[in-house]
Coordinates of N, CA, C and O in Angstrom, one line a residue:
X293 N 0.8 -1.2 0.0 CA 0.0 0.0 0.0 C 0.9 1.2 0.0 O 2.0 1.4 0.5
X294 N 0.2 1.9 -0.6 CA 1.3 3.8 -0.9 C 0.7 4.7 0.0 O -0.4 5.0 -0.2
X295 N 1.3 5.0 1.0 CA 0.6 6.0 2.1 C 1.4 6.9 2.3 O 2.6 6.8 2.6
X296 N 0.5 8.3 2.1 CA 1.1 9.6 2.2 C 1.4 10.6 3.5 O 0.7 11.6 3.7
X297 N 2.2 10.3 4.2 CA 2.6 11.6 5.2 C 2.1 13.3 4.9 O 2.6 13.6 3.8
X298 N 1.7 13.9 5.3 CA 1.7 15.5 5.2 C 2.1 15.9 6.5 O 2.0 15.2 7.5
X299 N 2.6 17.2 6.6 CA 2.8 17.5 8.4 C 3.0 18.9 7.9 O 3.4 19.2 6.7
X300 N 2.8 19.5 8.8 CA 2.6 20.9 9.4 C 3.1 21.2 10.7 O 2.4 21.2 11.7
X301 N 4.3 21.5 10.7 CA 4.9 21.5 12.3 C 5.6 23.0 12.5 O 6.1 23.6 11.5
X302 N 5.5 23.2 13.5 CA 5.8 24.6 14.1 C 7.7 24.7 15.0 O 8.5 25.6 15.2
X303 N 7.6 23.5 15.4 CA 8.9 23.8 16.2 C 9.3 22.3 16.3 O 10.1 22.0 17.2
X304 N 8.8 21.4 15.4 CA 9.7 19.8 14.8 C 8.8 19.0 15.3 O 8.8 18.0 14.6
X305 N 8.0 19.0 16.4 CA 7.3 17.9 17.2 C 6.2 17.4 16.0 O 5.6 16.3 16.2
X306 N 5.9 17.8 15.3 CA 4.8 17.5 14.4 C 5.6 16.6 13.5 O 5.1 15.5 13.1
X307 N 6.6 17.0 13.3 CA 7.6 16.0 12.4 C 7.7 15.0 12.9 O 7.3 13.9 12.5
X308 N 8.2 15.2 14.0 CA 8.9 14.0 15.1 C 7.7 12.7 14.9 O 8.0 11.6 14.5
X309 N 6.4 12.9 15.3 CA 5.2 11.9 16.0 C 5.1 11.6 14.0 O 4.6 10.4 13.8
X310 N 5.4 12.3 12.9 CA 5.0 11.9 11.6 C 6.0 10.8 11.2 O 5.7 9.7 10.7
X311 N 7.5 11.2 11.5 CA 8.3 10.3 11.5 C 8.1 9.1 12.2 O 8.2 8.2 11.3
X312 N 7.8 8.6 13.3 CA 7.3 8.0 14.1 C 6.4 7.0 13.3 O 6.7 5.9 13.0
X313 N 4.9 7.7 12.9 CA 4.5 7.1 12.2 C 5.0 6.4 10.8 O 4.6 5.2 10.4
X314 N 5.7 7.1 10.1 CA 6.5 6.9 9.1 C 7.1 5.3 9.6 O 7.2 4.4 8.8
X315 N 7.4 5.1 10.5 CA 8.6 4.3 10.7 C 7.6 3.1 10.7 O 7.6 2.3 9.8
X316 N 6.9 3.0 11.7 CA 5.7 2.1 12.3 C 5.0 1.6 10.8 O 5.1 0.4 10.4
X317 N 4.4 2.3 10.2 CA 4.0 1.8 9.3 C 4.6 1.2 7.7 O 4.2 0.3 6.9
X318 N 6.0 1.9 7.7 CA 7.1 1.0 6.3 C 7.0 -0.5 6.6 O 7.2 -1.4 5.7
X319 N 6.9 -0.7 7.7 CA 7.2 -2.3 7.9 C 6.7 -3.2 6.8 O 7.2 -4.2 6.3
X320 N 5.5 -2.6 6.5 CA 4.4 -3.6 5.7 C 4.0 -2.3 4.2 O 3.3 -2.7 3.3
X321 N 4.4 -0.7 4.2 CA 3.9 0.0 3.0 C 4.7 0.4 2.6 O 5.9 0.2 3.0
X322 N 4.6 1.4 1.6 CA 5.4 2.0 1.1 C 4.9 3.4 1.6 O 3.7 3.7 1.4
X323 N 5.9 4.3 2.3 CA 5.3 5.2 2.9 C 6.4 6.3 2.4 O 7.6 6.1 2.3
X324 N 5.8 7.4 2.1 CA 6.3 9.0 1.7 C 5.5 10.0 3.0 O 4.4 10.1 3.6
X325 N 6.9 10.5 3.0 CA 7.1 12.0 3.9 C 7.2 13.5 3.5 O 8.3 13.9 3.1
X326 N 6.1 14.2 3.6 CA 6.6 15.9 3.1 C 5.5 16.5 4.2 O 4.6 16.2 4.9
X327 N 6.2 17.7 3.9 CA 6.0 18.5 4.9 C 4.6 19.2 4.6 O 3.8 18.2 4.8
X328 N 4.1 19.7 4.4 CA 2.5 20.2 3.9 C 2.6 21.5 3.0 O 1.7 21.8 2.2
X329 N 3.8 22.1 3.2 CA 3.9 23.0 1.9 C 5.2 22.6 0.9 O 5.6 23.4 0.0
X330 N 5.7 21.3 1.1 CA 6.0 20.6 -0.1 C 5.0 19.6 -1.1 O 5.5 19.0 -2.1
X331 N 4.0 19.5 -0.7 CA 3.3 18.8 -1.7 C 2.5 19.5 -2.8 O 1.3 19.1 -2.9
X332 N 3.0 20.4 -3.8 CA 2.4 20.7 -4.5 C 3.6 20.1 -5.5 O 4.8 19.9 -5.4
X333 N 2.5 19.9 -6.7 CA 3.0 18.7 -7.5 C 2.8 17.2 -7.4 O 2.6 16.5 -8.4
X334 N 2.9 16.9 -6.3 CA 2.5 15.1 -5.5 C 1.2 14.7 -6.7 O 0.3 15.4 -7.2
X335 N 1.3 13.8 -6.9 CA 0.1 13.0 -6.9 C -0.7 12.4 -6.4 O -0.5 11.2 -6.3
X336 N -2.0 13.0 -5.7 CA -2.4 12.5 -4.6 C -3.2 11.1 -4.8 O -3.5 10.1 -4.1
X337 N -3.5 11.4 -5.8 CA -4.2 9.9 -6.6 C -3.5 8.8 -6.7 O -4.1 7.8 -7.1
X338 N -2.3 8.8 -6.4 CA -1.7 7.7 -6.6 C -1.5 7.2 -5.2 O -0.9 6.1 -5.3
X339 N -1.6 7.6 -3.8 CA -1.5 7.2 -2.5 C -3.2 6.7 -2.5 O -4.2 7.1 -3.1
X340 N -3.0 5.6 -1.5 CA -4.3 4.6 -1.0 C -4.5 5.2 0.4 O -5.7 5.3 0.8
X341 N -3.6 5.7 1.2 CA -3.9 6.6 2.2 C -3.4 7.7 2.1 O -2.2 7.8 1.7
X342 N -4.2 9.0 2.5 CA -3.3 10.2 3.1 C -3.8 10.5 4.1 O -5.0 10.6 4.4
X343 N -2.4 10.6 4.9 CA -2.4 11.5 6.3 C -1.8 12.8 7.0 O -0.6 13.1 6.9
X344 N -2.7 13.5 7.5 CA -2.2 15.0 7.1 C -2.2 15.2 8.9 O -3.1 14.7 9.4
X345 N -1.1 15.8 9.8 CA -0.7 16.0 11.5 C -0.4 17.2 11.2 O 0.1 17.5 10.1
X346 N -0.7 18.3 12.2 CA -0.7 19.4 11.8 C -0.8 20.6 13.2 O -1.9 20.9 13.7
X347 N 0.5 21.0 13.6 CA 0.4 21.7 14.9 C -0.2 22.8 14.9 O -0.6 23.5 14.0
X348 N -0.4 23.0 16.4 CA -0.8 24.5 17.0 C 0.5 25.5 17.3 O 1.7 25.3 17.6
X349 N -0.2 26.6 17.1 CA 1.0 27.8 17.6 C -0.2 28.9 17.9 O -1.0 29.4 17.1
X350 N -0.1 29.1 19.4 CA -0.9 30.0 19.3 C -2.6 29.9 19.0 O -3.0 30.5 18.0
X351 N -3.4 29.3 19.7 CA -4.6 28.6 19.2 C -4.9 28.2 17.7 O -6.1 28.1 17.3
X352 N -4.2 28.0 17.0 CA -4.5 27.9 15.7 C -3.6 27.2 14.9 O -2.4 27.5 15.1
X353 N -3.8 25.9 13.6 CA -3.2 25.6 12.7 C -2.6 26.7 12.0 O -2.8 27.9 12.1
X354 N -1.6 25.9 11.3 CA -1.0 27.3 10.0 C -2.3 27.0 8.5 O -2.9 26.0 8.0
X355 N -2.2 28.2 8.2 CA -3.5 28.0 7.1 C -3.2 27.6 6.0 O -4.2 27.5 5.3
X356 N -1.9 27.2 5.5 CA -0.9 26.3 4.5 C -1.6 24.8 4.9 O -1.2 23.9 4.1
X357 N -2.6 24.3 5.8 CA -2.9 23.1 6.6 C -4.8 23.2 5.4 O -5.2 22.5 4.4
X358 N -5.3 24.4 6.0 CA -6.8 24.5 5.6 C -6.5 25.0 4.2 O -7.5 24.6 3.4
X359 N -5.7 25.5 3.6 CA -5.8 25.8 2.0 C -5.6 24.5 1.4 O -6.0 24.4 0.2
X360 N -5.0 23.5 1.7 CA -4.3 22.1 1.5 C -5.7 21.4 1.5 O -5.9 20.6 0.6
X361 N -6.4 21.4 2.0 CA -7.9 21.0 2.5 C -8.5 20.8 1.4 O -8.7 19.9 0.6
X362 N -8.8 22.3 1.6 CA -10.0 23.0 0.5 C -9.6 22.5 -0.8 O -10.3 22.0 -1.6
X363 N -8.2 22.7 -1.0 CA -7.6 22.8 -2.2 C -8.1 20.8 -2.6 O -8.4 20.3 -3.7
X364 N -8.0 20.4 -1.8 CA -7.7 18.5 -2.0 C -9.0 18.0 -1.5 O -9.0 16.8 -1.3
X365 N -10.0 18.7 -1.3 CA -11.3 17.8 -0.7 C -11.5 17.2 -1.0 O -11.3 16.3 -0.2
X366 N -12.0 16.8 -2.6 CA -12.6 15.5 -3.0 C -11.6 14.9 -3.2 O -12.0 13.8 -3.7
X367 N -10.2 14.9 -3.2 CA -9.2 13.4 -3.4 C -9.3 13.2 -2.1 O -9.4 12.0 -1.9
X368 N -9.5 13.9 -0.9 CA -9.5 13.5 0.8 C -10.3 12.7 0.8 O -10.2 11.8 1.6
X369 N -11.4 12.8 -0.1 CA -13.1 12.2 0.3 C -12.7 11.1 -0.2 O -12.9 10.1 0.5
X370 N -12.2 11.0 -1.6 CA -12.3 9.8 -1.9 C -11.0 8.6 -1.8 O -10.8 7.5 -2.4
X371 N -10.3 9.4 -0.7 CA -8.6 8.2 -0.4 C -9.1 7.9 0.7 O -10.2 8.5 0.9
X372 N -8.6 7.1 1.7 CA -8.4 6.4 3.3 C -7.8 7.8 3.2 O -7.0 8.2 2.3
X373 N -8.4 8.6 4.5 CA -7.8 9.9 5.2 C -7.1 9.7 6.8 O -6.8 8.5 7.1
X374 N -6.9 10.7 7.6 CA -6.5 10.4 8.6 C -5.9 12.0 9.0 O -5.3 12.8 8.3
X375 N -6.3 12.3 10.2 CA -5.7 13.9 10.3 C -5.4 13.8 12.2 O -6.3 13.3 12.8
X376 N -4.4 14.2 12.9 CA -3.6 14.6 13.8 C -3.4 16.1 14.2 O -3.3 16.9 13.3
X377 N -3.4 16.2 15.4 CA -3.3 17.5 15.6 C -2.8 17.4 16.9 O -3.4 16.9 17.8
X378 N -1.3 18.1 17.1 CA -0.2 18.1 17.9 C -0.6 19.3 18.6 O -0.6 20.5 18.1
X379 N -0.9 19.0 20.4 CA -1.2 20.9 20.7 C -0.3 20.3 22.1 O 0.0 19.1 22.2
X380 N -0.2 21.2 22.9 CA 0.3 21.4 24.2 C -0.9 20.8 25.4 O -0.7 20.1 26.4
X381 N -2.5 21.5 24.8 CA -3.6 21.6 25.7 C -3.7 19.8 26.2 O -4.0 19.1 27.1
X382 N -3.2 19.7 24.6 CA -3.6 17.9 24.8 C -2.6 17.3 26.3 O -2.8 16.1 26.5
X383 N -1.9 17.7 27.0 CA -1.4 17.3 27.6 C -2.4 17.1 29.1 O -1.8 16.5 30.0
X384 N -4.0 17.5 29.5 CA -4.3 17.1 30.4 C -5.8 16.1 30.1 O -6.4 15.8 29.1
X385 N -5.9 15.9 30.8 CA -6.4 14.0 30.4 C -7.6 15.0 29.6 O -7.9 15.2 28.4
X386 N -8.2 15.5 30.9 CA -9.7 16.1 29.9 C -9.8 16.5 28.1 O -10.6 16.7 27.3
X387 N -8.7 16.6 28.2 CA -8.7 17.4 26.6 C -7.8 16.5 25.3 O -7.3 16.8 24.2
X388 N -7.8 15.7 25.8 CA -6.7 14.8 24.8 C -7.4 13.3 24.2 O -7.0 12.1 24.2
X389 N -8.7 13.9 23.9 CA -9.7 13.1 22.6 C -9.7 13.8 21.8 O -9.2 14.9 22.0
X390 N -9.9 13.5 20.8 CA -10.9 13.6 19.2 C -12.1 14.6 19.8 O -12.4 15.7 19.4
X391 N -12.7 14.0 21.2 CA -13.7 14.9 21.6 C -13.6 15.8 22.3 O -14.4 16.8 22.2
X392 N -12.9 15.8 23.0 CA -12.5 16.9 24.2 C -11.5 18.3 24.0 O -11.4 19.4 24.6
X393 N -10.7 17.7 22.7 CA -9.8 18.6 22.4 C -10.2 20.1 21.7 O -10.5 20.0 20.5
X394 N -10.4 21.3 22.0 CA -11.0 22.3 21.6 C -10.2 22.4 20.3 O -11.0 22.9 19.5
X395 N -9.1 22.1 19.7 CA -8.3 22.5 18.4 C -8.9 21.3 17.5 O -9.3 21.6 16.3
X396 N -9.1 20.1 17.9 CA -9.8 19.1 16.8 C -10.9 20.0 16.7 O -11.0 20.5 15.6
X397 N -11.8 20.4 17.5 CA -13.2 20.9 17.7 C -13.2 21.7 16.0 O -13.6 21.4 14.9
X398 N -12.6 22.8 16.6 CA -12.2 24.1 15.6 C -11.7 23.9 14.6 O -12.1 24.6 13.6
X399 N -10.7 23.1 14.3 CA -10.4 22.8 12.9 C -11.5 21.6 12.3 O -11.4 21.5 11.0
X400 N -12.2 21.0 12.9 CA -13.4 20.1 12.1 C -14.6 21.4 11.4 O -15.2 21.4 10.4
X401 N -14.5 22.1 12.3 CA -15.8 23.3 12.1 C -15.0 24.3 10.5 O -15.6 24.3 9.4
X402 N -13.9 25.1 10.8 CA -13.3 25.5 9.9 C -12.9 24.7 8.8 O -12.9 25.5 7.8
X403 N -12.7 24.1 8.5 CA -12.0 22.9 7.4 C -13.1 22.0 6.6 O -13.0 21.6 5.4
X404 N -14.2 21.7 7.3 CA -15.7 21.7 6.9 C -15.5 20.5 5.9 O -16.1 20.4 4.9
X405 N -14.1 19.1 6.8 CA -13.8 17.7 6.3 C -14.1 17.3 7.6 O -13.9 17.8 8.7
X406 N -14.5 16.1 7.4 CA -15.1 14.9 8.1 C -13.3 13.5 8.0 O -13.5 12.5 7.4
X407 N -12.2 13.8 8.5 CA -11.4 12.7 8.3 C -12.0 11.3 8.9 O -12.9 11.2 9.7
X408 N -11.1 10.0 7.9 CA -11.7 8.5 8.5 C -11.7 8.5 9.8 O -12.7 8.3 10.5
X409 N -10.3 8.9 10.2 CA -9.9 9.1 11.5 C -9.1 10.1 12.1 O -8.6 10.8 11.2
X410 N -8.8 10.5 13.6 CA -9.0 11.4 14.1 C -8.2 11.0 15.3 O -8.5 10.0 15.9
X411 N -7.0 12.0 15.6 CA -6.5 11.9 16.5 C -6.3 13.3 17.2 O -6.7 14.4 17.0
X412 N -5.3 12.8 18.2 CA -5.0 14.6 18.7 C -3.6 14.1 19.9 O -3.7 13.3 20.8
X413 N -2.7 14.6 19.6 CA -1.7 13.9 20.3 C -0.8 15.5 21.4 O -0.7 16.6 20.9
X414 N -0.2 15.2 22.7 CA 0.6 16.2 23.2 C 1.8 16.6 22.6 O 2.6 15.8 22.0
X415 N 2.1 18.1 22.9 CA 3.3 18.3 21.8 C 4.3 18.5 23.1 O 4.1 18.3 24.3
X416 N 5.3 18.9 22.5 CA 6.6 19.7 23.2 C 6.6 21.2 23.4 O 6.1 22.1 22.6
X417 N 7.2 21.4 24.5 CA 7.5 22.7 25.3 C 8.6 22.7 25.5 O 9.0 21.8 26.3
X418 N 9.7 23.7 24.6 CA 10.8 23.9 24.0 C 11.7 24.9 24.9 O 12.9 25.0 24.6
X419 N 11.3 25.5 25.8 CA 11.7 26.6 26.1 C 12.9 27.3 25.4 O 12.8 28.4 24.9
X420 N 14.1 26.5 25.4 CA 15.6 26.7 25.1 C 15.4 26.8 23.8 O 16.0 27.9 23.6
X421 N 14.8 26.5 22.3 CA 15.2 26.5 21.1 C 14.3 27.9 20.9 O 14.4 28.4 19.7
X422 N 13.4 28.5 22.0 CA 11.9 29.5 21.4 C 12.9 31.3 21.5 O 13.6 31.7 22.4
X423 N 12.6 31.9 20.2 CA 13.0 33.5 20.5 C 12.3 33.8 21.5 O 11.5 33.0 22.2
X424 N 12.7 35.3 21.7 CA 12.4 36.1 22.8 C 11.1 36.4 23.2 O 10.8 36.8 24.3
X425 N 10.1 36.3 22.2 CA 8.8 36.6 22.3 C 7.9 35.5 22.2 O 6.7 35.5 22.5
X426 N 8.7 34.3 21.6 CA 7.6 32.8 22.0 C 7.8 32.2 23.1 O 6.9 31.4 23.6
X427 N 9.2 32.6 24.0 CA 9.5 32.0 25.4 C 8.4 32.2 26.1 O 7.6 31.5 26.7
X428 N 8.6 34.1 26.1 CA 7.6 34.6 27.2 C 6.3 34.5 27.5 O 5.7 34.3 28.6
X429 N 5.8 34.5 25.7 CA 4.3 34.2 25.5 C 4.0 32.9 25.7 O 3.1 32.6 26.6
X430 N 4.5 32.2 25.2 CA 4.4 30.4 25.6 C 4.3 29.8 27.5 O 3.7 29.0 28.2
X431 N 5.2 30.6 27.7 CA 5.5 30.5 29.6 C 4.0 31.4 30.2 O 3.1 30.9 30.9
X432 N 4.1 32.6 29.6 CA 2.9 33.2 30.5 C 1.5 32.0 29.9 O 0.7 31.6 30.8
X433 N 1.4 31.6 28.8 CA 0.5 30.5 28.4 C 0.5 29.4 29.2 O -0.6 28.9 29.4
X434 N 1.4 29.0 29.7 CA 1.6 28.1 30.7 C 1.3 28.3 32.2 O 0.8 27.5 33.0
X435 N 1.8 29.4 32.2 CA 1.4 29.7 34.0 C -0.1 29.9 33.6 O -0.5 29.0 34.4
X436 N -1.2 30.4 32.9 CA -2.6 30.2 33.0 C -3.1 29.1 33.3 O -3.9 28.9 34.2
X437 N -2.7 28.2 32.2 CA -3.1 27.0 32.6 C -2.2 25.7 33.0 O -2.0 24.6 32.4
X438 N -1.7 26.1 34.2 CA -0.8 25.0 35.1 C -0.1 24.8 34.6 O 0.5 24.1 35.4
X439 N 0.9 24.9 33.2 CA 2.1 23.9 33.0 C 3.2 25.0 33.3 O 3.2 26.1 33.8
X440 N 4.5 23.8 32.8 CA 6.1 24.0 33.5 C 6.2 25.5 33.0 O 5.8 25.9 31.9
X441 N 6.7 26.1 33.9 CA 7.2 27.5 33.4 C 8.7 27.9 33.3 O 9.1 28.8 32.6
X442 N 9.7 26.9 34.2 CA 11.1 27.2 34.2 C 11.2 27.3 32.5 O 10.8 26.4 31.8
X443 N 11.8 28.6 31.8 CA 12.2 28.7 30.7 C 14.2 28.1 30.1 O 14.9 28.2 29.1
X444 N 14.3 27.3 31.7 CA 15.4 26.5 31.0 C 15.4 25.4 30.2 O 16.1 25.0 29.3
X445 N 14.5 25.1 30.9 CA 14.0 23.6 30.3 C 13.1 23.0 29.2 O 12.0 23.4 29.1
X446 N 13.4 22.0 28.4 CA 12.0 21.4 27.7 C 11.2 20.4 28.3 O 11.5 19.6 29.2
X447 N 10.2 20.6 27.8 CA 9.1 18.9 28.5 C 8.3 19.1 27.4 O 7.7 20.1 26.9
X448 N 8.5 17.4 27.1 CA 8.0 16.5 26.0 C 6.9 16.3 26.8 O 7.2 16.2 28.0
X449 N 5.5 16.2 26.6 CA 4.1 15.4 26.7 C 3.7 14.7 25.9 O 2.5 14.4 26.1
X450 N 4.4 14.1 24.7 CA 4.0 13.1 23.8 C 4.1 12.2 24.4 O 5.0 11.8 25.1
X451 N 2.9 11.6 24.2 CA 2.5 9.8 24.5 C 2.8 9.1 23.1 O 1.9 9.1 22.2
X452 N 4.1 8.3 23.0 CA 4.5 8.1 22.2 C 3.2 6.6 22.2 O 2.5 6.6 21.3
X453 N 3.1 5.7 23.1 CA 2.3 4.6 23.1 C 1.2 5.0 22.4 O 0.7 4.2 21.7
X454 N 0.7 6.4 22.5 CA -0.7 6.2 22.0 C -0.4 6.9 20.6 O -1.4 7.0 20.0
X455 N 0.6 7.3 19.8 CA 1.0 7.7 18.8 C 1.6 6.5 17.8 O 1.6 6.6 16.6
X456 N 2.0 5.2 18.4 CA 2.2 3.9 18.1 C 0.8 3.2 17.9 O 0.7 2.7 16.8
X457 N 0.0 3.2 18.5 CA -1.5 2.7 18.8 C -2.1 3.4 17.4 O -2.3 2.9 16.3
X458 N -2.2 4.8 17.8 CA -2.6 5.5 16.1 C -2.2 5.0 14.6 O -2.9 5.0 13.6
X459 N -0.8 4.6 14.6 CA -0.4 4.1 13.0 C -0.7 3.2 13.4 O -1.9 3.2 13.1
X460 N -0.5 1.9 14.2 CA -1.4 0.6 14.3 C -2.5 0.6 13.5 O -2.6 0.1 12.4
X461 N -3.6 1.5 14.4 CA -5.4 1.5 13.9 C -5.2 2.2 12.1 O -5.9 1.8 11.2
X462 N -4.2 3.1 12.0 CA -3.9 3.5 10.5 C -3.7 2.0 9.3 O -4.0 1.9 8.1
X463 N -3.1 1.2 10.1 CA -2.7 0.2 9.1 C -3.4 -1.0 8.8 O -3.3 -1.8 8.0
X464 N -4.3 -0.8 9.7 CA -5.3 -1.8 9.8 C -6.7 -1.8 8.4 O -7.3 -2.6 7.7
X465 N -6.7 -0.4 8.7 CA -8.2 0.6 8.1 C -7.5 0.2 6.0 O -6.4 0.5 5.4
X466 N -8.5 -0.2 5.6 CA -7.8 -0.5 3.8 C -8.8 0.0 3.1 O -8.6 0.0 1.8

Protein backbone atom coordinates (compact mmCIF):
# COMPACT_ATOMS: atom_id res chain seq x y z
CA UNK A 1 0.00 0.00 0.00
CA UNK A 2 1.33 3.79 -0.94
CA UNK A 3 0.57 6.03 2.12
CA UNK A 4 1.15 9.62 2.23
CA UNK A 5 2.56 11.59 5.20
CA UNK A 6 1.68 15.46 5.22
CA UNK A 7 2.80 17.46 8.45
CA UNK A 8 2.57 20.92 9.40
CA UNK A 9 4.92 21.51 12.32
CA UNK A 10 5.82 24.62 14.08
CA UNK A 11 8.88 23.81 16.20
CA UNK A 12 9.70 19.83 14.79
CA UNK A 13 7.33 17.85 17.21
CA UNK A 14 4.83 17.52 14.37
CA UNK A 15 7.55 16.01 12.43
CA UNK A 16 8.93 14.01 15.08
CA UNK A 17 5.15 11.87 15.99
CA UNK A 18 4.98 11.95 11.64
CA UNK A 19 8.32 10.26 11.50
CA UNK A 20 7.27 7.96 14.14
CA UNK A 21 4.53 7.13 12.16
CA UNK A 22 6.48 6.87 9.13
CA UNK A 23 8.65 4.31 10.74
CA UNK A 24 5.74 2.09 12.26
CA UNK A 25 3.96 1.75 9.28
CA UNK A 26 7.05 1.00 6.33
CA UNK A 27 7.23 -2.30 7.93
CA UNK A 28 4.37 -3.63 5.68
CA UNK A 29 3.94 -0.05 3.02
CA UNK A 30 5.38 2.01 1.07
CA UNK A 31 5.32 5.23 2.94
CA UNK A 32 6.33 9.05 1.68
CA UNK A 33 7.06 12.05 3.88
CA UNK A 34 6.64 15.90 3.09
CA UNK A 35 5.97 18.54 4.87
CA UNK A 36 2.51 20.17 3.87
CA UNK A 37 3.87 23.01 1.94
CA UNK A 38 6.01 20.58 -0.13
CA UNK A 39 3.28 18.83 -1.72
CA UNK A 40 2.36 20.68 -4.50
CA UNK A 41 3.03 18.73 -7.48
CA UNK A 42 2.53 15.11 -5.51
CA UNK A 43 0.07 12.96 -6.94
CA UNK A 44 -2.38 12.51 -4.60
CA UNK A 45 -4.21 9.94 -6.58
CA UNK A 46 -1.75 7.65 -6.62
CA UNK A 47 -1.46 7.16 -2.53
CA UNK A 48 -4.32 4.60 -0.99
CA UNK A 49 -3.86 6.64 2.23
CA UNK A 50 -3.26 10.23 3.15
CA UNK A 51 -2.38 11.49 6.34
CA UNK A 52 -2.21 15.00 7.07
CA UNK A 53 -0.71 15.97 11.48
CA UNK A 54 -0.71 19.42 11.84
CA UNK A 55 0.44 21.68 14.94
CA UNK A 56 -0.75 24.52 16.99
CA UNK A 57 0.99 27.80 17.57
CA UNK A 58 -0.90 29.98 19.34
CA UNK A 59 -4.57 28.56 19.19
CA UNK A 60 -4.52 27.90 15.74
CA UNK A 61 -3.17 25.64 12.68
CA UNK A 62 -1.00 27.28 10.00
CA UNK A 63 -3.48 28.01 7.07
CA UNK A 64 -0.93 26.32 4.52
CA UNK A 65 -2.92 23.05 6.64
CA UNK A 66 -6.82 24.53 5.60
CA UNK A 67 -5.85 25.84 2.05
CA UNK A 68 -4.32 22.05 1.47
CA UNK A 69 -7.87 20.95 2.54
CA UNK A 70 -10.00 22.99 0.48
CA UNK A 71 -7.62 22.76 -2.22
CA UNK A 72 -7.72 18.54 -1.98
CA UNK A 73 -11.28 17.81 -0.73
CA UNK A 74 -12.59 15.52 -3.01
CA UNK A 75 -9.18 13.45 -3.36
CA UNK A 76 -9.46 13.48 0.83
CA UNK A 77 -13.11 12.23 0.28
CA UNK A 78 -12.25 9.80 -1.92
CA UNK A 79 -8.58 8.15 -0.41
CA UNK A 80 -8.38 6.39 3.33
CA UNK A 81 -7.78 9.87 5.22
CA UNK A 82 -6.49 10.38 8.59
CA UNK A 83 -5.67 13.87 10.26
CA UNK A 84 -3.60 14.55 13.77
CA UNK A 85 -3.28 17.55 15.56
CA UNK A 86 -0.23 18.13 17.86
CA UNK A 87 -1.17 20.89 20.72
CA UNK A 88 0.26 21.37 24.22
CA UNK A 89 -3.60 21.63 25.71
CA UNK A 90 -3.59 17.89 24.81
CA UNK A 91 -1.38 17.28 27.57
CA UNK A 92 -4.26 17.06 30.36
CA UNK A 93 -6.39 14.00 30.38
CA UNK A 94 -9.70 16.06 29.87
CA UNK A 95 -8.72 17.38 26.60
CA UNK A 96 -6.65 14.75 24.76
CA UNK A 97 -9.73 13.14 22.60
CA UNK A 98 -10.94 13.59 19.20
CA UNK A 99 -13.69 14.89 21.59
CA UNK A 100 -12.53 16.90 24.24
CA UNK A 101 -9.79 18.63 22.38
CA UNK A 102 -11.04 22.35 21.58
CA UNK A 103 -8.29 22.52 18.37
CA UNK A 104 -9.85 19.10 16.79
CA UNK A 105 -13.16 20.89 17.70
CA UNK A 106 -12.25 24.12 15.62
CA UNK A 107 -10.40 22.78 12.87
CA UNK A 108 -13.38 20.06 12.08
CA UNK A 109 -15.80 23.33 12.10
CA UNK A 110 -13.25 25.54 9.90
CA UNK A 111 -11.96 22.90 7.44
CA UNK A 112 -15.75 21.70 6.91
CA UNK A 113 -13.84 17.75 6.34
CA UNK A 114 -15.12 14.91 8.14
CA UNK A 115 -11.35 12.65 8.29
CA UNK A 116 -11.74 8.51 8.53
CA UNK A 117 -9.87 9.05 11.53
CA UNK A 118 -8.95 11.36 14.08
CA UNK A 119 -6.53 11.93 16.49
CA UNK A 120 -4.97 14.63 18.69
CA UNK A 121 -1.74 13.88 20.28
CA UNK A 122 0.60 16.23 23.18
CA UNK A 123 3.34 18.35 21.81
CA UNK A 124 6.57 19.75 23.21
CA UNK A 125 7.49 22.74 25.29
CA UNK A 126 10.81 23.89 24.01
CA UNK A 127 11.66 26.64 26.14
CA UNK A 128 15.64 26.72 25.06
CA UNK A 129 15.21 26.53 21.13
CA UNK A 130 11.88 29.48 21.40
CA UNK A 131 12.95 33.55 20.54
CA UNK A 132 12.42 36.09 22.81
CA UNK A 133 8.77 36.59 22.30
CA UNK A 134 7.60 32.77 22.02
CA UNK A 135 9.47 31.97 25.36
CA UNK A 136 7.61 34.57 27.19
CA UNK A 137 4.30 34.22 25.47
CA UNK A 138 4.36 30.40 25.65
CA UNK A 139 5.52 30.46 29.61
CA UNK A 140 2.85 33.22 30.51
CA UNK A 141 0.54 30.55 28.43
CA UNK A 142 1.61 28.12 30.74
CA UNK A 143 1.43 29.66 34.01
CA UNK A 144 -2.59 30.15 33.03
CA UNK A 145 -3.13 26.96 32.64
CA UNK A 146 -0.79 25.02 35.14
CA UNK A 147 2.09 23.88 32.96
CA UNK A 148 6.10 23.95 33.49
CA UNK A 149 7.18 27.53 33.40
CA UNK A 150 11.10 27.18 34.22
CA UNK A 151 12.24 28.67 30.69
CA UNK A 152 15.41 26.51 31.04
CA UNK A 153 14.02 23.63 30.29
CA UNK A 154 12.04 21.43 27.72
CA UNK A 155 9.07 18.90 28.45
CA UNK A 156 7.97 16.46 26.04
CA UNK A 157 4.06 15.38 26.66
CA UNK A 158 3.98 13.13 23.75
CA UNK A 159 2.51 9.85 24.54
CA UNK A 160 4.54 8.09 22.17
CA UNK A 161 2.35 4.62 23.05
CA UNK A 162 -0.69 6.23 21.97
CA UNK A 163 1.02 7.69 18.78
CA UNK A 164 2.22 3.89 18.11
CA UNK A 165 -1.52 2.66 18.77
CA UNK A 166 -2.59 5.51 16.13
CA UNK A 167 -0.40 4.08 13.00
CA UNK A 168 -1.44 0.60 14.27
CA UNK A 169 -5.38 1.48 13.91
CA UNK A 170 -3.93 3.52 10.53
CA UNK A 171 -2.72 0.15 9.13
CA UNK A 172 -5.26 -1.79 9.76
CA UNK A 173 -8.21 0.62 8.09
CA UNK A 174 -7.81 -0.45 3.83
Amino acid sequence: MKILILYSSTDGQTKNISCKIQEILSYKNDVELFPIEGSIGLDLRSFSKIIIGASIRYGKHKPEVYNFIKMNKQILNETKNAFFSVNVVARKKEKNTPQTNPYIKKFLKISNWKPDIIDVFAGKVDYPSYGFFDKYIIRLIMFMTSGPTDITKSYEFTDWIKVENFAKKLDLVS
